[in-house]
C-alpha atoms as an extended CHARMM CRD file, in Angstrom:
* protein
*
        87  EXT
         1         1  MET       CA             32.5210000000       39.3420000000      155.7290000000  PROA      1               0.0000000000
         2         2  PRO       CA             31.4000000000       35.8540000000      156.8730000000  PROA      2               0.0000000000
         3         3  THR       CA             29.7150000000       33.6120000000      154.3310000000  PROA      3               0.0000000000
         4         4  THR       CA             26.2120000000       32.4830000000      155.2290000000  PROA      4               0.0000000000
         5         5  ALA       CA             24.8830000000       29.0460000000      154.4370000000  PROA      5               0.0000000000
         6         6  SER       CA             22.3080000000       30.5210000000      152.0650000000  PROA      6               0.0000000000
         7         7  THR       CA             24.9870000000       31.9150000000      149.7400000000  PROA      7               0.0000000000
         8         8  ILE       CA             26.8570000000       28.6140000000      149.4030000000  PROA      8               0.0000000000
         9         9  THR       CA             25.6260000000       26.5340000000      146.4790000000  PROA      9               0.0000000000
        10        10  ARG       CA             26.6460000000       22.8990000000      146.1920000000  PROA      10              0.0000000000
        11        11  SER       CA             25.2910000000       20.0450000000      144.1960000000  PROA      11              0.0000000000
        12        12  PRO       CA             23.7040000000       17.1420000000      146.1070000000  PROA      12              0.0000000000
        13        13  HSD       CA             26.6350000000       14.9200000000      145.1140000000  PROA      13              0.0000000000
        14        14  GLN       CA             29.1200000000       17.4220000000      146.5680000000  PROA      14              0.0000000000
        15        15  ALA       CA             27.1050000000       17.4600000000      149.7780000000  PROA      15              0.0000000000
        16        16  ILE       CA             27.0570000000       13.6530000000      149.9530000000  PROA      16              0.0000000000
        17        17  ASP       CA             30.7650000000       13.3640000000      149.1520000000  PROA      17              0.0000000000
        18        18  SER       CA             31.6520000000       15.8740000000      151.8660000000  PROA      18              0.0000000000
        19        19  LEU       CA             29.8940000000       13.9280000000      154.6500000000  PROA      19              0.0000000000
        20        20  SER       CA             32.0680000000       12.3380000000      157.2600000000  PROA      20              0.0000000000
        21        21  PRO       CA             31.3800000000        8.7150000000      158.2530000000  PROA      21              0.0000000000
        22        22  GLY       CA             29.3600000000        9.7810000000      161.3020000000  PROA      22              0.0000000000
        23        23  ASP       CA             26.9420000000       11.9650000000      159.3070000000  PROA      23              0.0000000000
        24        24  ARG       CA             23.4850000000       10.6930000000      158.4430000000  PROA      24              0.0000000000
        25        25  ARG       CA             23.1300000000        9.4640000000      154.8880000000  PROA      25              0.0000000000
        26        26  VAL       CA             19.5880000000        8.1500000000      155.1630000000  PROA      26              0.0000000000
        27        27  LEU       CA             16.1090000000        9.5680000000      155.6620000000  PROA      27              0.0000000000
        28        28  ASN       CA             13.4450000000        7.7640000000      157.6150000000  PROA      28              0.0000000000
        29        29  GLU       CA              9.9270000000        7.3860000000      156.2450000000  PROA      29              0.0000000000
        30        30  ASN       CA              8.5770000000       10.4790000000      158.0040000000  PROA      30              0.0000000000
        31        31  GLU       CA             11.4880000000       12.6770000000      156.8910000000  PROA      31              0.0000000000
        32        32  LEU       CA             11.0750000000       11.6560000000      153.2470000000  PROA      32              0.0000000000
        33        33  ALA       CA              7.3110000000       12.1080000000      153.4100000000  PROA      33              0.0000000000
        34        34  GLN       CA              7.8440000000       15.6170000000      154.7830000000  PROA      34              0.0000000000
        35        35  ARG       CA             10.5000000000       16.4050000000      152.1420000000  PROA      35              0.0000000000
        36        36  TRP       CA              8.0830000000       15.5020000000      149.3460000000  PROA      36              0.0000000000
        37        37  GLY       CA              4.8600000000       16.7000000000      151.0120000000  PROA      37              0.0000000000
        38        38  LEU       CA              3.3970000000       13.1860000000      151.0200000000  PROA      38              0.0000000000
        39        39  SER       CA              1.8350000000       10.9960000000      153.6490000000  PROA      39              0.0000000000
        40        40  PRO       CA              4.0220000000        8.2300000000      155.1210000000  PROA      40              0.0000000000
        41        41  LYS       CA              1.1680000000        5.9030000000      154.0840000000  PROA      41              0.0000000000
        42        42  THR       CA              1.8330000000        6.8570000000      150.4480000000  PROA      42              0.0000000000
        43        43  LEU       CA              5.4680000000        5.7690000000      150.8060000000  PROA      43              0.0000000000
        44        44  GLN       CA              4.3050000000        2.5150000000      152.4290000000  PROA      44              0.0000000000
        45        45  ARG       CA              1.9520000000        1.8700000000      149.5090000000  PROA      45              0.0000000000
        46        46  TRP       CA              4.6810000000        2.7040000000      146.9850000000  PROA      46              0.0000000000
        47        47  ARG       CA              6.9990000000        0.1610000000      148.6490000000  PROA      47              0.0000000000
        48        48  SER       CA              4.3470000000       -2.5510000000      148.4370000000  PROA      48              0.0000000000
        49        49  GLU       CA              3.7980000000       -1.6970000000      144.7430000000  PROA      49              0.0000000000
        50        50  GLY       CA              7.5290000000       -1.5870000000      143.9510000000  PROA      50              0.0000000000
        51        51  ARG       CA              7.4590000000        2.1500000000      143.2460000000  PROA      51              0.0000000000
        52        52  GLY       CA              9.4600000000        4.9950000000      144.7220000000  PROA      52              0.0000000000
        53        53  PRO       CA             13.1410000000        5.1660000000      145.6170000000  PROA      53              0.0000000000
        54        54  ARG       CA             15.1710000000        2.1720000000      146.7230000000  PROA      54              0.0000000000
        55        55  TYR       CA             15.0580000000        1.6410000000      150.4610000000  PROA      55              0.0000000000
        56        56  LEU       CA             16.9280000000       -0.1920000000      153.1620000000  PROA      56              0.0000000000
        57        57  LYS       CA             15.0560000000       -2.3940000000      155.6130000000  PROA      57              0.0000000000
        58        58  LEU       CA             16.8160000000       -3.5580000000      158.7480000000  PROA      58              0.0000000000
        59        59  SER       CA             14.4630000000       -5.5170000000      160.9600000000  PROA      59              0.0000000000
        60        60  LYS       CA             11.3140000000       -3.3480000000      160.9590000000  PROA      60              0.0000000000
        61        61  ARG       CA             13.1080000000       -0.0590000000      160.3470000000  PROA      61              0.0000000000
        62        62  VAL       CA             12.8310000000        1.4210000000      156.8490000000  PROA      62              0.0000000000
        63        63  SER       CA             15.4060000000        3.9720000000      155.6910000000  PROA      63              0.0000000000
        64        64  TYR       CA             15.9330000000        5.7030000000      152.3800000000  PROA      64              0.0000000000
        65        65  PRO       CA             19.5710000000        6.2870000000      151.4060000000  PROA      65              0.0000000000
        66        66  LEU       CA             19.9800000000        9.9360000000      150.4410000000  PROA      66              0.0000000000
        67        67  GLU       CA             21.7040000000        8.9220000000      147.1960000000  PROA      67              0.0000000000
        68        68  SER       CA             18.6590000000        6.8280000000      146.2020000000  PROA      68              0.0000000000
        69        69  VAL       CA             16.2880000000        9.6760000000      147.0210000000  PROA      69              0.0000000000
        70        70  ILE       CA             18.2760000000       12.1280000000      144.8900000000  PROA      70              0.0000000000
        71        71  GLU       CA             18.5320000000        9.5870000000      142.0500000000  PROA      71              0.0000000000
        72        72  PHE       CA             14.7560000000        9.0460000000      142.1430000000  PROA      72              0.0000000000
        73        73  GLU       CA             14.1490000000       12.8130000000      142.1470000000  PROA      73              0.0000000000
        74        74  ARG       CA             16.3980000000       13.2300000000      139.0970000000  PROA      74              0.0000000000
        75        75  GLY       CA             14.4890000000       10.4810000000      137.2950000000  PROA      75              0.0000000000
        76        76  ALA       CA             11.2080000000       12.2650000000      138.0010000000  PROA      76              0.0000000000
        77        77  LEU       CA             12.3370000000       15.5520000000      136.4070000000  PROA      77              0.0000000000
        78        78  HSD       CA             10.3780000000       16.6740000000      133.3570000000  PROA      78              0.0000000000
        79        79  ASP       CA             11.1290000000       19.4250000000      130.8300000000  PROA      79              0.0000000000
        80        80  SER       CA              7.5160000000       19.5900000000      129.6810000000  PROA      80              0.0000000000
        81        81  THR       CA              4.3050000000       17.6660000000      130.1050000000  PROA      81              0.0000000000
        82        82  SER       CA              5.2910000000       15.3840000000      127.2250000000  PROA      82              0.0000000000
        83        83  GLU       CA              9.0330000000       14.8350000000      127.8160000000  PROA      83              0.0000000000
        84        84  ARG       CA             11.2890000000       13.8140000000      130.6530000000  PROA      84              0.0000000000
        85        85  ALA       CA             14.2990000000       15.9940000000      131.3950000000  PROA      85              0.0000000000
        86        86  VAL       CA             17.5910000000       15.0240000000      129.7880000000  PROA      86              0.0000000000
        87        87  ARG       CA             20.0660000000       13.9200000000      132.4520000000  PROA      87              0.0000000000
């Protein structure tokens, strides 16, 4: 029986480590905004305020390395309303 993609579970680090050099390892502003359900304008404001994940800026193009996005998401995890999650 063939294995479907939905039954395979991998950690984000396994997924990143398994990428070949030609695979995308960055998200653009619109992709990250869609991933988090935010407006691209919110990400622009966060960059100007020094908030949000680390980003890469080449000329006028802004990209978010997938590793930085995942790291930021891990840092935003909470166990309860009063405590952050233990990493």
